[in-house]
Coordinates of C-alpha atoms and ligand atoms in Angstrom, one line a residue:
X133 CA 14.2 -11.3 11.6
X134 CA 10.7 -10.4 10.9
X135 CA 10.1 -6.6 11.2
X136 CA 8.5 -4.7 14.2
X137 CA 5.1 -4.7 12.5
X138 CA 4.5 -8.7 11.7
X139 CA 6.3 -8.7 15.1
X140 CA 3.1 -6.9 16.9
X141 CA 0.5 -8.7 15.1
X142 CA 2.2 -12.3 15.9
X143 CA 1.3 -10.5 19.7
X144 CA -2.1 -10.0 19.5
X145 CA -3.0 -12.8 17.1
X146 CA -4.7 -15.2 19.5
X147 CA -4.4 -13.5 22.9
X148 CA -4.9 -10.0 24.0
X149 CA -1.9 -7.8 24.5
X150 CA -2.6 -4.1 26.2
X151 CA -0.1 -1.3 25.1
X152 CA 2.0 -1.1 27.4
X153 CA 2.7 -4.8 27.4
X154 CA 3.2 -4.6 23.8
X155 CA 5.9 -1.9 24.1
X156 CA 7.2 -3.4 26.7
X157 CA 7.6 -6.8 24.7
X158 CA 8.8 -5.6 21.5
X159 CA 11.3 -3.1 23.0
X160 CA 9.4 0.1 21.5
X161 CA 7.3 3.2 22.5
X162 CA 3.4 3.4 23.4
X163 CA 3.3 6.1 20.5
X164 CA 4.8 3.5 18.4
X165 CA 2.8 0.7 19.0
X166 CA -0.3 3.0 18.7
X167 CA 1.0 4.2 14.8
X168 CA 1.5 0.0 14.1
X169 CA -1.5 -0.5 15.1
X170 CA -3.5 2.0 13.6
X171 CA -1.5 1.2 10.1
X172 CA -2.4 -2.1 10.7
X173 CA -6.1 -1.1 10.8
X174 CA -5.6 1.4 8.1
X175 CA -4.8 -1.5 6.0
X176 CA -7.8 -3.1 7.2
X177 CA -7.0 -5.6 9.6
X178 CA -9.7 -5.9 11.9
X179 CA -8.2 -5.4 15.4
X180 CA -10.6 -5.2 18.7
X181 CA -10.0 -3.1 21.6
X182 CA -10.8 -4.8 24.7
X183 CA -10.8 -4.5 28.4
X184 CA -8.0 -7.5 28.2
X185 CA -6.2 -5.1 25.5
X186 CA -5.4 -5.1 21.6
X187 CA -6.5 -8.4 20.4
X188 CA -6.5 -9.4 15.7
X189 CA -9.8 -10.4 14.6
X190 CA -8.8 -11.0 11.0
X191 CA -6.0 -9.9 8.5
X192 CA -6.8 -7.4 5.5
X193 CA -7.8 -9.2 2.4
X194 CA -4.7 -7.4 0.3
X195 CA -2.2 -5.1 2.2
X196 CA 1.7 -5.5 2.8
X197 CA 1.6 -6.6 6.3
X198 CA -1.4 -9.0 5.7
X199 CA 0.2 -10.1 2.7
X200 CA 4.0 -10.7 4.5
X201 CA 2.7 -12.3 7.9
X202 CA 3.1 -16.2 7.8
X203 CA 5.0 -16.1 4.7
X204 CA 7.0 -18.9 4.4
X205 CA 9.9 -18.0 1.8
X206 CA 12.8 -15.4 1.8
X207 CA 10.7 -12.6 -0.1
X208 CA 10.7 -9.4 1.8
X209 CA 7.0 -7.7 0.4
X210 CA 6.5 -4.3 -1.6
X211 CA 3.3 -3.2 -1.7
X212 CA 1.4 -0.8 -3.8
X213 CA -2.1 0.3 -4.3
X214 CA -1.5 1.2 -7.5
X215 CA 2.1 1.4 -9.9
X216 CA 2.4 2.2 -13.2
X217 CA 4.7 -1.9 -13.8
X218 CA 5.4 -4.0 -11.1
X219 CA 7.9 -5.2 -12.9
X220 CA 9.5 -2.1 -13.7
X221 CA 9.5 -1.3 -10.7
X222 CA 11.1 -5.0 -9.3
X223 CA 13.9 -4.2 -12.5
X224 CA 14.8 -1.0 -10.6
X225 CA 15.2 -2.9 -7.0
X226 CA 17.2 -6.0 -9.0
X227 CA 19.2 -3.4 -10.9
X228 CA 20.3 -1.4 -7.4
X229 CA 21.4 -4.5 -6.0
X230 CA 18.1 -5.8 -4.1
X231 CA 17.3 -9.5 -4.3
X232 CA 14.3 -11.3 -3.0
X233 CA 11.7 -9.1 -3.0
X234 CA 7.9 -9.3 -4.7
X235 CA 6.2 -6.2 -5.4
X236 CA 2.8 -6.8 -5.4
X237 CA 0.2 -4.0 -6.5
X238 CA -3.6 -3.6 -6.5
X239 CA -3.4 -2.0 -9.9
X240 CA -1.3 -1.3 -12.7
X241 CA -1.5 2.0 -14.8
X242 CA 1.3 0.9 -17.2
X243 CA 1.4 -3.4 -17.4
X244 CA 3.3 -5.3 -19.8
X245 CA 3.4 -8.3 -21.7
X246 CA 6.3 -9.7 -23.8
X247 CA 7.4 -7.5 -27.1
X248 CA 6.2 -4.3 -24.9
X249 CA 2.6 -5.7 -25.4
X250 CA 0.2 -4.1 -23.0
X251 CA -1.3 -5.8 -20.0
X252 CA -4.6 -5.1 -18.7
X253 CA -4.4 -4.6 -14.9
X254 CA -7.6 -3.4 -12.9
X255 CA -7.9 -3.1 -9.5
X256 CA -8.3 -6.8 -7.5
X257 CA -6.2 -8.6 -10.1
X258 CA -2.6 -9.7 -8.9
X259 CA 0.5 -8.5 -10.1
X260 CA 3.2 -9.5 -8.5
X261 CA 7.1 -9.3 -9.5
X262 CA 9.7 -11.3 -8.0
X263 CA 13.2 -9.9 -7.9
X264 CA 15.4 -13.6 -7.8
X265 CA 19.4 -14.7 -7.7
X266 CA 19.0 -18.1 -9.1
X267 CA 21.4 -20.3 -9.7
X268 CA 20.6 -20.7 -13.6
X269 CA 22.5 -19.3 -16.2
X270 CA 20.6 -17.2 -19.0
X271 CA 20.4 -19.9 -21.1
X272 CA 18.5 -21.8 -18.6
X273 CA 15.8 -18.7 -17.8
X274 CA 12.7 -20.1 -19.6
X275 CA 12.8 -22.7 -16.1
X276 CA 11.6 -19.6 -14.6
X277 CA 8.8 -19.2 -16.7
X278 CA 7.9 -22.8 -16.8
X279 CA 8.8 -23.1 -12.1
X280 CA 6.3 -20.1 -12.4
X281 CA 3.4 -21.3 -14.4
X282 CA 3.5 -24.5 -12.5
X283 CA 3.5 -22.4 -8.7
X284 CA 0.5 -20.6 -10.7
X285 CA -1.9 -23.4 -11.4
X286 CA -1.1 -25.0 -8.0
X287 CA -1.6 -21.8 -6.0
X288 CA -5.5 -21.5 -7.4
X289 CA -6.2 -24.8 -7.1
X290 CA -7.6 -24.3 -3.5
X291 CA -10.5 -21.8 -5.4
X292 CA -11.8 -24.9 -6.9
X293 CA -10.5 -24.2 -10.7
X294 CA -8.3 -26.5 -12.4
X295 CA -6.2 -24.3 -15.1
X296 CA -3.7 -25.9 -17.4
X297 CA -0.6 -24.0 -18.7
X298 CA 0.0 -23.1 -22.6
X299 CA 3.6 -22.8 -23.7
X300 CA 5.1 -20.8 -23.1
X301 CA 3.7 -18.4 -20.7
X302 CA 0.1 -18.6 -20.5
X303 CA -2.5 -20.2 -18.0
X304 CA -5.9 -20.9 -19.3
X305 CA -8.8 -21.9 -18.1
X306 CA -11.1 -24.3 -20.2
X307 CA -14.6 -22.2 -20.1
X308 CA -17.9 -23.4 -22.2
X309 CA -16.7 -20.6 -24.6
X310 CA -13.3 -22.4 -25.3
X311 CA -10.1 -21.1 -23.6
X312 CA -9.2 -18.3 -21.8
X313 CA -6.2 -16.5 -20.2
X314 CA -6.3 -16.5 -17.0
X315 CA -2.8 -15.5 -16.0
X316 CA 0.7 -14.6 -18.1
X317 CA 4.1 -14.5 -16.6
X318 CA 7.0 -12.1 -17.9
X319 CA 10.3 -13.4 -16.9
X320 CA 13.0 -10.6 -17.7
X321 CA 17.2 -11.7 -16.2
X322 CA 20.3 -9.8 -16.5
X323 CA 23.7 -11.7 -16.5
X324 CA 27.1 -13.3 -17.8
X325 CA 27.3 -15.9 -19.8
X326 CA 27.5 -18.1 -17.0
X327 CA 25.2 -16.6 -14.0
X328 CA 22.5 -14.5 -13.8
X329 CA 22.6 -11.7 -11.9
X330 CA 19.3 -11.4 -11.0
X331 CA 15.9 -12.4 -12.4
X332 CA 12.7 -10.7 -12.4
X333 CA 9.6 -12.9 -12.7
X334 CA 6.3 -10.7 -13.3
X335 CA 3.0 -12.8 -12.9
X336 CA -0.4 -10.9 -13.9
X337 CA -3.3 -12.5 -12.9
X338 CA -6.7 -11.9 -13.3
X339 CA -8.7 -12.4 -9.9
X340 CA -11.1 -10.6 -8.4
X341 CA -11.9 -8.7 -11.8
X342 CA -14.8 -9.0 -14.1
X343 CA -14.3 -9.7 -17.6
X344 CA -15.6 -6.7 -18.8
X345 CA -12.3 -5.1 -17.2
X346 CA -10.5 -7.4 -19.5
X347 CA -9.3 -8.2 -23.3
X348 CA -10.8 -10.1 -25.7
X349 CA -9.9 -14.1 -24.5
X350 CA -9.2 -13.2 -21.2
X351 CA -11.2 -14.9 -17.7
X352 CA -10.8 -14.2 -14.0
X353 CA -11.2 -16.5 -11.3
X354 CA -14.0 -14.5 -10.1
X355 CA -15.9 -15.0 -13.0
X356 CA -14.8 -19.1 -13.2
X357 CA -16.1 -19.1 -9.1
X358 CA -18.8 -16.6 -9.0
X359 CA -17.6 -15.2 -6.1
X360 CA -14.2 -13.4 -4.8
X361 CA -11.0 -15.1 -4.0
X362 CA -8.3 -14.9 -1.3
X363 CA -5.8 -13.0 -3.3
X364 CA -3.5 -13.1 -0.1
X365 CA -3.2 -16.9 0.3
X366 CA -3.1 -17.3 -3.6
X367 CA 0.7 -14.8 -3.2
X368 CA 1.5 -16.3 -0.5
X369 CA 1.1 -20.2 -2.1
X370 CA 2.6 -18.4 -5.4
X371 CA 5.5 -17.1 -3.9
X372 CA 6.3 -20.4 -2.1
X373 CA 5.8 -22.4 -4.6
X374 CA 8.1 -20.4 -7.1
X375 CA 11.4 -21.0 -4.5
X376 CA 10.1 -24.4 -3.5
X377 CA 10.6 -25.2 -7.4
X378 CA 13.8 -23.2 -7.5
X379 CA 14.7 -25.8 -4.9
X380 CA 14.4 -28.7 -7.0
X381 CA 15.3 -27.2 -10.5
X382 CA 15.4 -30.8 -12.2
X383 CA 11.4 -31.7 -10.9
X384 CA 10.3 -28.2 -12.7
X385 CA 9.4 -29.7 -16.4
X386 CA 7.9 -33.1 -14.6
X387 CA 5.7 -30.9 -13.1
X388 CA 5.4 -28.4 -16.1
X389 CA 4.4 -31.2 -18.5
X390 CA 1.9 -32.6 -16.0
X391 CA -0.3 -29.5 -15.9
X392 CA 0.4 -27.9 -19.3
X393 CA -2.9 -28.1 -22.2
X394 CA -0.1 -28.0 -24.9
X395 CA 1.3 -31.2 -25.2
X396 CA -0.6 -33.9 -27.5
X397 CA -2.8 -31.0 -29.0
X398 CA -2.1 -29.6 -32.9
X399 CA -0.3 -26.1 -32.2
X400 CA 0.5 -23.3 -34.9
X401 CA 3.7 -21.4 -33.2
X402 CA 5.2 -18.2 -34.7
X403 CA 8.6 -18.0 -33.7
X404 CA 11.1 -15.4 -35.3
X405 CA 8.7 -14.5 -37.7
X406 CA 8.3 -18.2 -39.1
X407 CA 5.3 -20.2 -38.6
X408 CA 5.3 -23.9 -37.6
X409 CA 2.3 -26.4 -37.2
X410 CA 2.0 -29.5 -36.3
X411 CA 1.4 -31.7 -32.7
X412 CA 3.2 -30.5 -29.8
X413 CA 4.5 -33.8 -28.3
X414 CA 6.8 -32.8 -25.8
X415 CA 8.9 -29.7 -23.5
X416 CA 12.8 -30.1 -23.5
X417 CA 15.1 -28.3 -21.0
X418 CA 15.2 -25.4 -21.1
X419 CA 11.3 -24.6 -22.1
X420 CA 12.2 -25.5 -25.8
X421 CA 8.7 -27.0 -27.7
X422 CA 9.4 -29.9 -29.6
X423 CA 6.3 -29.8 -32.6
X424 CA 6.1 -32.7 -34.9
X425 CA 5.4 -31.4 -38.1
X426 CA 5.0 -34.7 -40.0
X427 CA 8.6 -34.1 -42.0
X428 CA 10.5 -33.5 -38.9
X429 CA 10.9 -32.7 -35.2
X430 CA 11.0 -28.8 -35.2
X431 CA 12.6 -27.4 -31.3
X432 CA 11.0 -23.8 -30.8
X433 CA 12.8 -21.8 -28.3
X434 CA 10.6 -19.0 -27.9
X435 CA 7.1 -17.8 -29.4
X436 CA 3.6 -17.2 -29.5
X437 CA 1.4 -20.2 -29.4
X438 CA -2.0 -21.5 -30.4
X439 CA -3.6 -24.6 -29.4
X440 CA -5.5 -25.1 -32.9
X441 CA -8.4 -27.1 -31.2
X442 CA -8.8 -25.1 -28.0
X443 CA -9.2 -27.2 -24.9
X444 CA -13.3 -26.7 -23.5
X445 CA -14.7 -27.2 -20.7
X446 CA -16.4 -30.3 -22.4
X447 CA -13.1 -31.6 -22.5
Ligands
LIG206 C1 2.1 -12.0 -21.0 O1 2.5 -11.4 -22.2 O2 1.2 -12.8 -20.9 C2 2.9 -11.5 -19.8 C3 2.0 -10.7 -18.9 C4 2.7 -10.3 -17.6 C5 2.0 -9.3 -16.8 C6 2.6 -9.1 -15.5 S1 1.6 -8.2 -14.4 C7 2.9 -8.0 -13.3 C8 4.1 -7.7 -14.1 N1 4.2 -6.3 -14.4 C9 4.1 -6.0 -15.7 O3 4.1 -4.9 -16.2 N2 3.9 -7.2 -16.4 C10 3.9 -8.3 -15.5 P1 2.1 -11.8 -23.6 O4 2.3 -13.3 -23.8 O5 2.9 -11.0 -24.5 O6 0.6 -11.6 -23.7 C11 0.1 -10.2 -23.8 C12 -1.3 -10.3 -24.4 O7 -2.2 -10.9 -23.5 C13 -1.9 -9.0 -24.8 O8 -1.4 -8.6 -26.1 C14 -3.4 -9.2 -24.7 O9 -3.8 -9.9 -25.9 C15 -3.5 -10.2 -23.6 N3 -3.8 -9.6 -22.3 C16 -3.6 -8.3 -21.9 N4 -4.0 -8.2 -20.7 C17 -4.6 -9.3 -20.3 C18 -5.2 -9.8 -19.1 N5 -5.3 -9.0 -18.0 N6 -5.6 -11.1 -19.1 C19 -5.5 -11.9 -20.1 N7 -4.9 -11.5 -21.3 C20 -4.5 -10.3 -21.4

C-alpha cells in the first residue's frame, strides 16, 4: 500500500486535481494535502497551480518521494541529505528487525570501504544501502556482491557507458588513462550457519561528482558523459535489478562473468596476506576466483585484486 504521499502525486501526475478533490480522494484534510504538497515541492518537484487545480510538471532529480514513486521492487526508501554511512545506518534498521529498505543519501561524512577503508562520498554521488532477507546462507554472501555488481553495470548502461566489473567488488570504467573505479559495493550479513538473517548491501557510486572530489584511480559518470546523470532512474534500475537477480540466484555468475574485466586478464591477488599471480580464467559459486598460476589452479575466496594489464579504452 503505497503511502499518502506517492498516493497524491499518482493524483496529479497527468491530470489536474484541486484540493479539495484531493482530500476528498485520498480520505485526508485540505491542511494535509497542502503540507504534501508543499513537501513535495520542497523536495523539488515541480508542481503547477492552475485554474483546473494541482497538476506535477516533473519529479525532483534526488529526493525520497521522487526516488520511491514508480518503484518497482519491495524496498521501502530512506532518504538523507547527508549521513555520516549509509550503511551504518541500513546495519542499525537490519539489526532492529527492519528488512527491505534502501537508504539512499546525497552525501556521506563517514563512508566505508572493506577493512574499515575510507570511502570518498561528495555530494551528487549515490550511496545507497539495501537492508535484504535472502534466502542464502553466509557462505553463499559473495552472490550478493557479485547480483550487485551485475544490477550496477546494467543500471548505467542507459548513460551511454559500458563498465565492466573487477572481482571482487569493483566497477571500472576503461578511460584513455587506463582504468578507473567507478563504483564499489560493501556487502556486510549477520546469520546462522544456515540462514542469514539479514544482509546489508552498500553500493557507492560516483555520479554526478567531479574527479577532483575523488581518490587517486577513481571516475564518475559525469566525467565519462560530460554532463549529469539521472541518479533517480539509475536507484531505481539498481534496486530492481538487485531483487530481480535475487529472483533467479542460479543466472547471477552467467551474468557476472559476462560483464566482469577480470576473467582472461593476468591478475596479482592478495588474499590473507599471500600474494597469487597468474591468469584469472574463471568465477566459481560462491564468488571464489579461480587464477591459474602455471603450477596449479589456485581458488581465492576473498581479496584485493589487480588486473596487471589494465583494460583501456583502446581496448
Ligand atoms: C569498496 O571498498 O569499494 C566498497 C565501497 C562501498 C561504499 C558504499 S557507499 C554506501 C555504503 N555506505 C558506506 O559507508 N559504504 C558503502 P574497497 O574495495 O575496500 O575500496 C576502498 C578503496 O577505494 C579506498 O581505499 C580508496 O582507494 C578507493 N576509493 C575511496 N573512495 C572512492 C570513490 N568514491 N571512488 C572510487 N574509489 C574510491
Amino acid at each position: 500500500m503505497p503511502d499518502t504521499r506517492q498516493r497524491v502525486l499518482a493524483a496529479i501526475d497527468g491530470t489536474p486535481r484541486t484540493g479539495p478533490a484531493l482530500a476528498d480522494e485520498l480520505g485526508i484534510t485540505r491542511a494535509a494535502v497542502w503540507n504534501h504538497i508543499d513537501a513535495l515541492r520542497d523536495e523539488g518537484c515541480e508542481i503547477d497551480s492552475t485554474d483546473d487545480g494541482y497538476v506535477l510538471r516533473s519529479l525532483a532529480p534526488y529526493g525520497p518521494a521522487s526516488l520511491a514513486y514508480g518503484l518497482d521492487c519491495p524496498a521501502a526508501i530512506e532518504y538523507h541529505d547527508a549521513i555520516d554511512s549509509t550503511n551504518r545506518r541500513a546495519r542499525e534498521l537490519a539489526d532492529a528487525g527492519e528488512i527491505d529498505v534502501a537508504v539512499v543519501a546525497n552525501e556521506q561524512r563517514a563512508g566505508r570501504g572493506r577493512l574499515d577503508r575510507t570511502w570518498a562520498a561528495p555530494p551528487g554521488g549515490i550511496y545507497l544501502s539495501l537492508v535484504l532477507e535472502p534466502a542464502l546462507t553466509p557462505v553463499e554472501a559473495p552472490l550478493l556482491t557479485m547480483a550487485t555488481a551485475v544490477a550496477v553495470v546494467d543500471a548505467v548502461a542507459p548513460t551511454g557507458v559500458d563498465p565492466h566489473i573487477k572481482w571482487p567488488n569493483d566497477v571500472m570504467l576503461a578511460t584513455r588513462e587506463g582504468e578507473r573505479k567507478l563504483c564499489g559495493i560493501l556487502t556486510a550479513v549477520e546469520g546462522e550457519a544456515d540462514r542469514l538473517r539479514w544482509a546489508v548491501v552498500g553500493v557507492g557510486l560516483n555520479a554526478n561528482v567531479s574527479p577532483d572530489r575523488l581518490p587517486d584511480g577513481a571516475t564518475s559518470l559525469q566525467a565519462a558523459c560530460g554532463r549529469h546523470v539521472d541518479r533517480r532512474g539509475i536507484v531505481q534500475r539498481l534496486l530492481t535489478g538487485i531483487y530481480d537477480a535475487l529472483d533467479a540466484p542460479s543466472a547471477v555468475l552467467p551474468a557476472w562473468r559476462e560483464r566482469a574485466g577480470t576473467l582472461g586478464r593476468a591478475v596479482r591477488v592478495e588474499s590473507n596476506g599471500q600474494v597469487i599471480e597468474g591468469t584469472a580464467i574463471d568465477v566459481d559459486t560462491p564468488g571464489v576466483l579461480l587464477v591459474d598460476t602455471g603450477d596449479d589452479v589456485v581458488r581465492v575466496h576473498a581479496g584485493d585484486c589487480d588486473h596487471l594489464r589494465p583494460i583501456t579504452a583502446a581496448d
